Coordinates of C-alpha atoms and ligand atoms in Angstrom, one line a residue:
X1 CA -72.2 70.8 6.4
X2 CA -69.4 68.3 6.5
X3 CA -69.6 64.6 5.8
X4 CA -68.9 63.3 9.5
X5 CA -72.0 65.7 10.8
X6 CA -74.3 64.6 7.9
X7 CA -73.3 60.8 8.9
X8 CA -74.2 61.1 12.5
X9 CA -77.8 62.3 11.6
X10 CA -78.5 60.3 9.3
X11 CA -77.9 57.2 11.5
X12 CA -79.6 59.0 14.1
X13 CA -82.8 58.9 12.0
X14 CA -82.6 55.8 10.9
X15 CA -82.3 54.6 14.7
X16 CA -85.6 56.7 15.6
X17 CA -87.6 56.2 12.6
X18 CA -86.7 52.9 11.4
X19 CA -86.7 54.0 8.1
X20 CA -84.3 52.9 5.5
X21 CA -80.6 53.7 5.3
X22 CA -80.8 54.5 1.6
X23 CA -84.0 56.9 1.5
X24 CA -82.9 59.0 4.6
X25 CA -79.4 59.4 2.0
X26 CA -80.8 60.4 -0.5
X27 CA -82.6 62.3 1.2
X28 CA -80.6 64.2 3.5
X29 CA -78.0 64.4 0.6
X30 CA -80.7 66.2 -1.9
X31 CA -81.3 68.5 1.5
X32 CA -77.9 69.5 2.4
X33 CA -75.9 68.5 -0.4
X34 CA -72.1 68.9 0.3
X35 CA -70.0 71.2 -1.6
X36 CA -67.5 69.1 -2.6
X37 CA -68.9 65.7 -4.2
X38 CA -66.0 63.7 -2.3
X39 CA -67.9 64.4 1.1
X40 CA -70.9 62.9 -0.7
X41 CA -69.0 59.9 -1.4
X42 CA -67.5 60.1 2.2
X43 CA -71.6 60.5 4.1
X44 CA -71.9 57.3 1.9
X45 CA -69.2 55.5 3.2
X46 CA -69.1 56.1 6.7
X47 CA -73.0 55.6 7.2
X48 CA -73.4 52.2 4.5
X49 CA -69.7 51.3 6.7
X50 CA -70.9 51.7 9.9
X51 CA -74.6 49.9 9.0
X52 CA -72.6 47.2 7.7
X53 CA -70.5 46.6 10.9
X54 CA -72.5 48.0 13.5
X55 CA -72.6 44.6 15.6
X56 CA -69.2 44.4 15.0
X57 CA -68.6 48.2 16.2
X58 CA -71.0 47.8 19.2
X59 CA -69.0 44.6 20.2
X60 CA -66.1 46.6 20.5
X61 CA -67.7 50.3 22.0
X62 CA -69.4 48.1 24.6
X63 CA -66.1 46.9 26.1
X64 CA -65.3 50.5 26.7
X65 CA -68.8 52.2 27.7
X66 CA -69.9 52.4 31.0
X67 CA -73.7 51.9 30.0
X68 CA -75.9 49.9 28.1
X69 CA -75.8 51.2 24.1
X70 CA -79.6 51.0 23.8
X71 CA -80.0 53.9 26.4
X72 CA -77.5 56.0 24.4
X73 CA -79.1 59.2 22.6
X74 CA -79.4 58.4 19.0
X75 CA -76.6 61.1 18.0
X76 CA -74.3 60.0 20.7
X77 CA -74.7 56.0 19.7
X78 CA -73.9 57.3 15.5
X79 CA -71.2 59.3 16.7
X80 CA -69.6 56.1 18.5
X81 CA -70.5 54.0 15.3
X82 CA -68.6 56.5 12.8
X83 CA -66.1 56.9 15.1
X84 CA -65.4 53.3 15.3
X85 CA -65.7 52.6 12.0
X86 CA -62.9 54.9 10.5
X87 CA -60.9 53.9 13.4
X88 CA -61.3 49.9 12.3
X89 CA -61.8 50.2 8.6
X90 CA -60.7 53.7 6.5
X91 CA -57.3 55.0 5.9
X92 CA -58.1 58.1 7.8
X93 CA -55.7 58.6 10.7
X94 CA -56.5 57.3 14.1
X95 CA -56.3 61.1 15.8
X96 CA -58.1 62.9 13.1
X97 CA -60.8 60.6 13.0
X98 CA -61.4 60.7 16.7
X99 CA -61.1 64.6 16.9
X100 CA -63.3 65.3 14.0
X101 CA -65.8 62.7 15.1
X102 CA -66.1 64.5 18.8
X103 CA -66.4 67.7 16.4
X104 CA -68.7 66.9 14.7
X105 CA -70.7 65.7 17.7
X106 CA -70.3 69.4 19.2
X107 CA -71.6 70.6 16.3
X108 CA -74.9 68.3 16.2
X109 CA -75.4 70.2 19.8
X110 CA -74.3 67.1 21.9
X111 CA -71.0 68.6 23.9
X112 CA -72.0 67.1 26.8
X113 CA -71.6 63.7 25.0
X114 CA -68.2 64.8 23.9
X115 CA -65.5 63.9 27.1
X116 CA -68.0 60.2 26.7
X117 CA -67.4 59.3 23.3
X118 CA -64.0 60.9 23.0
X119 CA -62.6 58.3 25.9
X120 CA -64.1 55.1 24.5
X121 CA -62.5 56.6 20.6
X122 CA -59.7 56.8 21.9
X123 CA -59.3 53.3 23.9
X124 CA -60.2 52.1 20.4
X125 CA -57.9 53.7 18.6
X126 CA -55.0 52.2 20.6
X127 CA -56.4 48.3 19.7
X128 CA -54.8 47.1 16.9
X129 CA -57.9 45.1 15.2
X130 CA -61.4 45.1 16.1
X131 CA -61.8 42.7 18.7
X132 CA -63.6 39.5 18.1
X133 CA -65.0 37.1 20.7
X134 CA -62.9 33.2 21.1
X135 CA -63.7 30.7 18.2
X136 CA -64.4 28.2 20.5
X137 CA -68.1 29.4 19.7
X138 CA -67.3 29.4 15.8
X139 CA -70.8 30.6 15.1
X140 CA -70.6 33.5 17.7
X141 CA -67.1 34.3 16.0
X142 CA -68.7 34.6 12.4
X143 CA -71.9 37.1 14.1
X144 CA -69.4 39.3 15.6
X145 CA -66.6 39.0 12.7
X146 CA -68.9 39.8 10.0
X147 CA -71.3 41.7 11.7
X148 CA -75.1 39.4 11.5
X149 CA -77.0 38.6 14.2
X150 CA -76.6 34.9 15.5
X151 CA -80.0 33.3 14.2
X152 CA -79.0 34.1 10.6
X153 CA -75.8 33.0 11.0
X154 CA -76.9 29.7 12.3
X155 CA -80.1 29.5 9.8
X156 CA -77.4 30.1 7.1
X157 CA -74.6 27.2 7.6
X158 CA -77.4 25.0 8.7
X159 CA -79.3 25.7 5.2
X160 CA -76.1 26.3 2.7
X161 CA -73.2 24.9 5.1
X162 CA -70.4 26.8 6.6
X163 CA -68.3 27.5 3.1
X164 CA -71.1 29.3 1.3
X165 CA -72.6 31.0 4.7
X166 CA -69.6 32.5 5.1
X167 CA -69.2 33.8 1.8
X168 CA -72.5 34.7 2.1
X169 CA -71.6 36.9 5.0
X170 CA -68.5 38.3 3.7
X171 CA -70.2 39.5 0.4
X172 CA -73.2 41.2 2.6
X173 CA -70.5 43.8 3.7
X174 CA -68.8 44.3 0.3
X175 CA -70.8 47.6 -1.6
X176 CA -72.3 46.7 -4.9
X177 CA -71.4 47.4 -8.1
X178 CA -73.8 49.2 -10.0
X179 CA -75.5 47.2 -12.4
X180 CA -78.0 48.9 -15.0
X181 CA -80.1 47.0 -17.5
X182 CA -80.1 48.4 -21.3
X183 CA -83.6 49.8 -22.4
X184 CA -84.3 47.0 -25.1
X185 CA -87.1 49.7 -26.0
X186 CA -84.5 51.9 -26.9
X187 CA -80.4 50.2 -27.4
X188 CA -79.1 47.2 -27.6
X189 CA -76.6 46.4 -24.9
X190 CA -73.3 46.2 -27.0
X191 CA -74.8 49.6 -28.4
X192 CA -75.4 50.9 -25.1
X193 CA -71.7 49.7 -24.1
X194 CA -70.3 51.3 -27.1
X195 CA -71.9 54.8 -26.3
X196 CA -70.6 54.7 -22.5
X197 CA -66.7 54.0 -23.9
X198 CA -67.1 57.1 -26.3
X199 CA -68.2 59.0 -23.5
X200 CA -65.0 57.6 -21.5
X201 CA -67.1 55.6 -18.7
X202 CA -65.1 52.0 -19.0
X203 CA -68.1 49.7 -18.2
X204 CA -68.3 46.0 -19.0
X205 CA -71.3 43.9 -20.1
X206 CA -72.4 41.4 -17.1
X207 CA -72.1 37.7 -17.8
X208 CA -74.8 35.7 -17.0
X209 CA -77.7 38.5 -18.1
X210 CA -77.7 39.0 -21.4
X211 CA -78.9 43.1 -21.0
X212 CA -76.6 43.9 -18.1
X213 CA -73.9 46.4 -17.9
X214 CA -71.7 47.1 -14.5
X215 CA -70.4 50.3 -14.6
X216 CA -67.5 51.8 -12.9
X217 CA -67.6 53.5 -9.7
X218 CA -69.5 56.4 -10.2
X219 CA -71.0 59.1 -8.3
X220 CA -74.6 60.1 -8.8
X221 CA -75.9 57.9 -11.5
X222 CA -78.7 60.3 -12.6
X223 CA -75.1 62.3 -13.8
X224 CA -73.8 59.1 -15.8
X225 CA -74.5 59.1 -19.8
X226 CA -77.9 58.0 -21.1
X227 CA -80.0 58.4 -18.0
X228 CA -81.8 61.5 -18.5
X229 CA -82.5 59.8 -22.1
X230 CA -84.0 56.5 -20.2
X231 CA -81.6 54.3 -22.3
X232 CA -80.8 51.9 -18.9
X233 CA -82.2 51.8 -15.8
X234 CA -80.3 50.7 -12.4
X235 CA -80.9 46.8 -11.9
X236 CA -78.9 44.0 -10.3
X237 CA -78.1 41.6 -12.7
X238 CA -80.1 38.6 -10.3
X239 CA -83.3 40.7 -10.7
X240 CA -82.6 41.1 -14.5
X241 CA -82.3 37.4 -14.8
X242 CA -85.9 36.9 -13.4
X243 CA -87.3 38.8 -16.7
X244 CA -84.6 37.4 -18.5
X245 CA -85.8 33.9 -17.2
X246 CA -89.6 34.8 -17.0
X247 CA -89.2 34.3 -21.3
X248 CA -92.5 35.8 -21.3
X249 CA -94.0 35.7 -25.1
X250 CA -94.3 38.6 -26.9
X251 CA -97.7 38.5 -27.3
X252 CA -98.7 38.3 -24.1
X253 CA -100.4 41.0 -22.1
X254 CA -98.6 40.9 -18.2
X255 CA -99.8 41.5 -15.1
X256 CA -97.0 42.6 -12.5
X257 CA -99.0 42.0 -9.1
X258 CA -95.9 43.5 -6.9
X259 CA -94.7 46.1 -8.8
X260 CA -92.9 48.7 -6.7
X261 CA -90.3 50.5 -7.7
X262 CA -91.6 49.1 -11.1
X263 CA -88.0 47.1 -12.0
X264 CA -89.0 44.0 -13.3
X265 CA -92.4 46.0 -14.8
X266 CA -90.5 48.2 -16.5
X267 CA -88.0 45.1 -18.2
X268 CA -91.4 43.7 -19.4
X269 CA -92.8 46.8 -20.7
X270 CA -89.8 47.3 -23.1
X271 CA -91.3 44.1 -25.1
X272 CA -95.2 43.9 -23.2
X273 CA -98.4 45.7 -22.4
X274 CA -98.4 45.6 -18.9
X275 CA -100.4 46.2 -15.9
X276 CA -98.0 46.8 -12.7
X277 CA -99.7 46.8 -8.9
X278 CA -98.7 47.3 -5.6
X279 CA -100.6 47.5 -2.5
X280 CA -98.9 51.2 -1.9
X281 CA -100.6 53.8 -3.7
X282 CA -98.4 56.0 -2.9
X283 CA -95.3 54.2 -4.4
X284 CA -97.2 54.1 -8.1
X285 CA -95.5 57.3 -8.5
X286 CA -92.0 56.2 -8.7
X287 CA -93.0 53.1 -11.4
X288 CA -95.1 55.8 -13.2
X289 CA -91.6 58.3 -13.0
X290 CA -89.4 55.3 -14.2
X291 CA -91.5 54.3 -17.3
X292 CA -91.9 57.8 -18.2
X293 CA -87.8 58.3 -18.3
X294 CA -87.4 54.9 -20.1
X295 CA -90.2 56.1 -23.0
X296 CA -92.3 52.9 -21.9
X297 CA -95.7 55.2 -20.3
X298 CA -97.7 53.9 -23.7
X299 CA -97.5 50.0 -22.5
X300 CA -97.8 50.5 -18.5
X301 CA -100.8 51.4 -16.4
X302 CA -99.9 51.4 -12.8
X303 CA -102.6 50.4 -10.1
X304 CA -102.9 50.2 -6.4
X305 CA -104.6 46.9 -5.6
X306 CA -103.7 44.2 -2.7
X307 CA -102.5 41.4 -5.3
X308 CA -103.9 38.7 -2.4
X309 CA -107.9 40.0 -3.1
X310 CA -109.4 39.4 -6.9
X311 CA -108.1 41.6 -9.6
X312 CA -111.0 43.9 -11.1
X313 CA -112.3 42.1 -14.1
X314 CA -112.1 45.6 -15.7
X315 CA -108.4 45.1 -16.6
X316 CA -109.2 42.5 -18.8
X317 CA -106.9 38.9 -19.4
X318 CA -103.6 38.5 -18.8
X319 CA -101.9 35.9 -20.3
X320 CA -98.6 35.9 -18.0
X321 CA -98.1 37.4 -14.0
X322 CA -95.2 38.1 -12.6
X323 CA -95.1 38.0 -8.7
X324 CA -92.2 39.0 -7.3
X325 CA -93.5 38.9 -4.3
X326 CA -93.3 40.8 -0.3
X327 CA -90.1 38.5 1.4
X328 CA -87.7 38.8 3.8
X329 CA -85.4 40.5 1.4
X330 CA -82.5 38.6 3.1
X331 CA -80.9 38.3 -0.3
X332 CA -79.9 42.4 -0.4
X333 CA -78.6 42.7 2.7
X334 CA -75.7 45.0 1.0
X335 CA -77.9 47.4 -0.2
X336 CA -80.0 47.1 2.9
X337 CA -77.3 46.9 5.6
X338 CA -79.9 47.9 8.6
X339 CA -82.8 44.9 7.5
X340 CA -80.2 41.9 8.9
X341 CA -80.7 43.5 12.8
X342 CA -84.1 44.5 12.1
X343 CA -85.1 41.1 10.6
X344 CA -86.3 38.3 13.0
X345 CA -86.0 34.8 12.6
X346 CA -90.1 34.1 12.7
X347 CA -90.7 36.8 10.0
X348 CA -89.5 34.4 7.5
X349 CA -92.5 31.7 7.9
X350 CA -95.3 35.1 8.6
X351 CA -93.9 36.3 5.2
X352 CA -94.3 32.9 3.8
X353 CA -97.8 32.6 4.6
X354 CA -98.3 36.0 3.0
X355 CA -96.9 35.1 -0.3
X356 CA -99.1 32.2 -0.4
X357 CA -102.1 34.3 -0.2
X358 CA -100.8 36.3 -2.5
X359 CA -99.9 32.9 -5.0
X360 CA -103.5 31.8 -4.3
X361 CA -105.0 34.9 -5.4
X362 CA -102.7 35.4 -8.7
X363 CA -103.1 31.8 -10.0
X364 CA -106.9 32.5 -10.3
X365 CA -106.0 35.3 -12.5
X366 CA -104.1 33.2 -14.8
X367 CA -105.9 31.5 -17.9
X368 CA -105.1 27.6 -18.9
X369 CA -101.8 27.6 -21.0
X370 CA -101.1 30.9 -19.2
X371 CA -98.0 31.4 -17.2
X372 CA -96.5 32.6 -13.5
X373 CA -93.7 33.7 -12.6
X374 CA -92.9 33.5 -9.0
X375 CA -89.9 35.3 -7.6
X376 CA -88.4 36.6 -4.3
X377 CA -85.3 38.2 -2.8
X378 CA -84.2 35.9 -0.4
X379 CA -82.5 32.8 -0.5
X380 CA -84.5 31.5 2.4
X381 CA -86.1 28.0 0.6
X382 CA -88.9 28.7 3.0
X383 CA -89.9 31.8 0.5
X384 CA -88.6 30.2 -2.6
X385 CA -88.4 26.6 -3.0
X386 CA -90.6 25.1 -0.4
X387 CA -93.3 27.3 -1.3
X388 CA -93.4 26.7 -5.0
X389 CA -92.8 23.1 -3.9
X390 CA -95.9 22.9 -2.1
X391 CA -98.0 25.4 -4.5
X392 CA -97.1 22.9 -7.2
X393 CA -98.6 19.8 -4.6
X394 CA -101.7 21.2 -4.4
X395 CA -102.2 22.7 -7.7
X396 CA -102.1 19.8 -10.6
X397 CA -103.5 21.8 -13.4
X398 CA -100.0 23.9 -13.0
X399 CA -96.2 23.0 -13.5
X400 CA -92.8 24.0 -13.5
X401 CA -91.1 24.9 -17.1
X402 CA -87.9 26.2 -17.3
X403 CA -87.6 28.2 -20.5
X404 CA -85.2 27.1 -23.4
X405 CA -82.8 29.8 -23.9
X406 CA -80.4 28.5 -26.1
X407 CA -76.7 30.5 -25.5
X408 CA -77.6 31.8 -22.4
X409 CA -76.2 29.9 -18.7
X410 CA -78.2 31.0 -16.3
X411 CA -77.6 30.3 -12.3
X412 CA -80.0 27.2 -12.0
X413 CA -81.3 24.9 -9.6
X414 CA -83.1 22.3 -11.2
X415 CA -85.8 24.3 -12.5
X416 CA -84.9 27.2 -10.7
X417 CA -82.9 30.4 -10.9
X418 CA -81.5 30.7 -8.0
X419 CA -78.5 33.0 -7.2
X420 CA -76.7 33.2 -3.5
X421 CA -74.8 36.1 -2.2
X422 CA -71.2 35.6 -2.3
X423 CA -68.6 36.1 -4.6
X424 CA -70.2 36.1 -7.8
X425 CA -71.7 39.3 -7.3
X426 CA -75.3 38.9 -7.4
X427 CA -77.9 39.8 -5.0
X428 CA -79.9 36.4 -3.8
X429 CA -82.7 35.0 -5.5
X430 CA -85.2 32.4 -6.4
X431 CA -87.5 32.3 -9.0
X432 CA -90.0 29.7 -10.8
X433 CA -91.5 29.5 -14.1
X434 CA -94.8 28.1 -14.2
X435 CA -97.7 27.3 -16.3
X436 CA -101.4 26.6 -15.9
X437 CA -102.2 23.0 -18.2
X438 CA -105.2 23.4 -17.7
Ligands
SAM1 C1 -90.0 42.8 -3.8 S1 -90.9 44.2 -3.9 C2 -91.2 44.3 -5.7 C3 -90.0 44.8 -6.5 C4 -90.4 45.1 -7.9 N1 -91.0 44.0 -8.6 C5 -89.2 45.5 -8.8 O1 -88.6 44.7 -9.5 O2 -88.8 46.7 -8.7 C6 -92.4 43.8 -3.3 C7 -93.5 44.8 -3.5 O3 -94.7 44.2 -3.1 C8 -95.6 45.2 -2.5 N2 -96.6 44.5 -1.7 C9 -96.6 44.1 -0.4 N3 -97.7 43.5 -0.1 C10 -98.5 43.5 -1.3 C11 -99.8 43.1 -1.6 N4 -100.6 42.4 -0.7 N5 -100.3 43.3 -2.8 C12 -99.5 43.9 -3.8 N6 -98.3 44.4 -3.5 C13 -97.8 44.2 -2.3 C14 -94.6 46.0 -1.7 O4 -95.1 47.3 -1.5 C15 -93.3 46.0 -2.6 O5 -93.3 47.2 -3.4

């Protein structure tokens, strides 16, 4: 099946199901895989591309259609997206794009759709930029330009002024580098680094984590060297940091309270028993898969359990938690391209409330000179900040402790790690250190 066909369904599902862009890939790429691994690459590309700048792609198709977008068919409205987006923002030329596009559409069984979508690609194809609406509205500008609906945008330069919203913006639509964490259980990272060169994959150790290594582009990284061995496993160097910053002693035993897909679990089982939990039985499996690749099954036992009710006093003390808690994940919106349209503004305070239930519960689990480490995927201070702020006002016995870690800089905020989209390549977070006195 050829790239632009597998594209168009795979939007298509991710319209009707509201599932995520990245499983329906995977999972329609493990299905159908293309012959050639450049289509692969291609299927990734025009449906992450099109995600990315859908408002920005709709903007323009609506100029052109003669109906409302929402009523399109699901196939139709992808078609238009991919369409659009190799028009606007690939190298491939203008005609073939819009006659392989109409194609593929014929070939998904919409023909009827085809005179439709081949008229408005083709009125596109003659503009010489995307349009964009006036900058008298500079806020409306930045939506359209860089593709995020108008409350964020306005939440955004409120919260971190214009400069850094809009590099905030600009970085959501850049694709990642992949960043994997060295298996301390296993290598060290220069170690690590030095196997990867011998095996001619030029990677580069990551600045501010002291375990991180971005490697080049590559194409499946199940293929890349090491992986089937469980020496690394794929983490963005923000979300290393946490662990890194966590400084959880040795000693302790750990109880990860929101462990799916069993990241940050996994970091701490390389040096900790741990217990990791998630409210999802059925994601248990994937932490359980990772820990088995990495050689880390002996210190993990993976429960389902809503970390908001008491723990079963069956799994014994903890001496540290890590909470990386349920948020509006607003700090990965480029590896989740579809969350900033499906995201609204009020889910930012409901989440809030949740993670406070779920900070409640955890404290109790802590003992006196224990610690908690508190962390989310936003950089919404609603999420982060305020609600550590206000955990801290009511609770004296605990406090705020940023670890000593000589040698290391880490992206701080007082206390805090915090990191920002933008361009210093990380995803955003926020996380706090804190211990029970008493
Ligand atoms: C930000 S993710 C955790 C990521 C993970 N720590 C990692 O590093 O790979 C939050 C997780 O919390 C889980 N979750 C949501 N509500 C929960 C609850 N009430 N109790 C426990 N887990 C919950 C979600 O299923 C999700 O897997």
């Amino acid at each position: 099946m050829n790239a632009r066909i597998l594209a168009i369904n795979i939007l298509a599902r991710v319209r009707a199901t509201d599932a995520y862009l990245n499983v329906v890939l995977d999972t329609v790429l493990s299905e159908t895989p293309p012959k050639d691994p450049r289509d692969a690459a291609l299927v990734t590309e025009l449906t992450y591309g099109a995600t990315r700048r859908q408002l920005a792609l709709d903007y323009a198709i609506t100029r052109f259609a003669d109906r409302k977008l929402d009523a399109l068919e699901d196939k139709v409205l992808a078609a238009l997206r991919v369409g659009a987006y190799q028009l606007f923002h690939t190298r491939v030329p203008a005609r073939a794009a819009v006659a392989e596009t109409v194609q593929a559409l014929k070939d998904v069984g919409l023909a009827r759709a085809a005179g439709f979508v081949n008229a408005i690609l083709r009125k596109l194809s003659e503009l010489p930029s995307p349009p964009l609406p006036s900058q008298k509205d500079p806020v409306e500008y930045l939506s359209v330009r860089e593709s995020h609906p108008r409350w964020l945008v306005e939440r955004w330069i409120r919260q971190f002024g214009r400069e850094r919203a809009e590099a905030m913006l600009v970085a959501n639509n850049l694709p990642p580098a992949v960043v994997i964490r060295a298996n301390s259980a296993k290598v060290t990272r220069d170690a690590l680094l030095a196997q990867l060169k011998d095996v001619g994959v030029e990677a580069r150790a990551t600045e501010a984590s002291p375990v991180g290594i971005v490697l080049p582009p590559v194409g499946r990284v199940e293929d890349v060297y090491g992986y089937a061995e469980g020496l690394w496993q794929v983490q963005d160097e923000a979300a290393q940091l946490v662990g890194v910053y966590g400084a959880i002693p040795e000693s302790a035993r750990v109880l990860d309270a929101c462990a799916a897909p069993g990241g940050k679990a996994c970091h701490q089982a390389e040096t900790h028993d741990v217990v990791a939990v998630d409210l999802h039985a059925n994601k248990l499996r994937k932490i359980e898969a990772e820990a088995h690749r990495l050689g880390l099954s002996g210190r993990l036992k993976a429960y389902a359990h809503d970390a908001s009710e008491p723990f079963p006093e069956g799994w014994g003390e903890f001496h540290a938690l890590v909470v990386d808690a349920p948020c509006s994940g607003l700090g990965t919106l480029r590896r989740h391209p579809e969350l900033r349209y499906r995201r609204k503004e009020e889910d930012v305070a409901r989440l809030a409330t949740l993670q406070r239930r779920i900070l409640e519960n955890c404290q109790e689990a802590v003992p006196a000179g224990g610690l908690l480490v508190y962390a989310v995927c936003t950089p919404e201070p609603q999420e982060g900040q305020d609600q550590v702020d206000m955990f801290l006002r009511s609770h004296p016995e605990w406090t705020a402790e940023p670890p000593v870690l000589p040698g290391l800089k880490l992206p701080l905020a007082q206390a805090w790690l915090r990191t920002l989209p933008g361009p210093e390549g990380y995803d955003g977070f926020f996380a706090a250190r804190l211990r029970k006195l008493y």
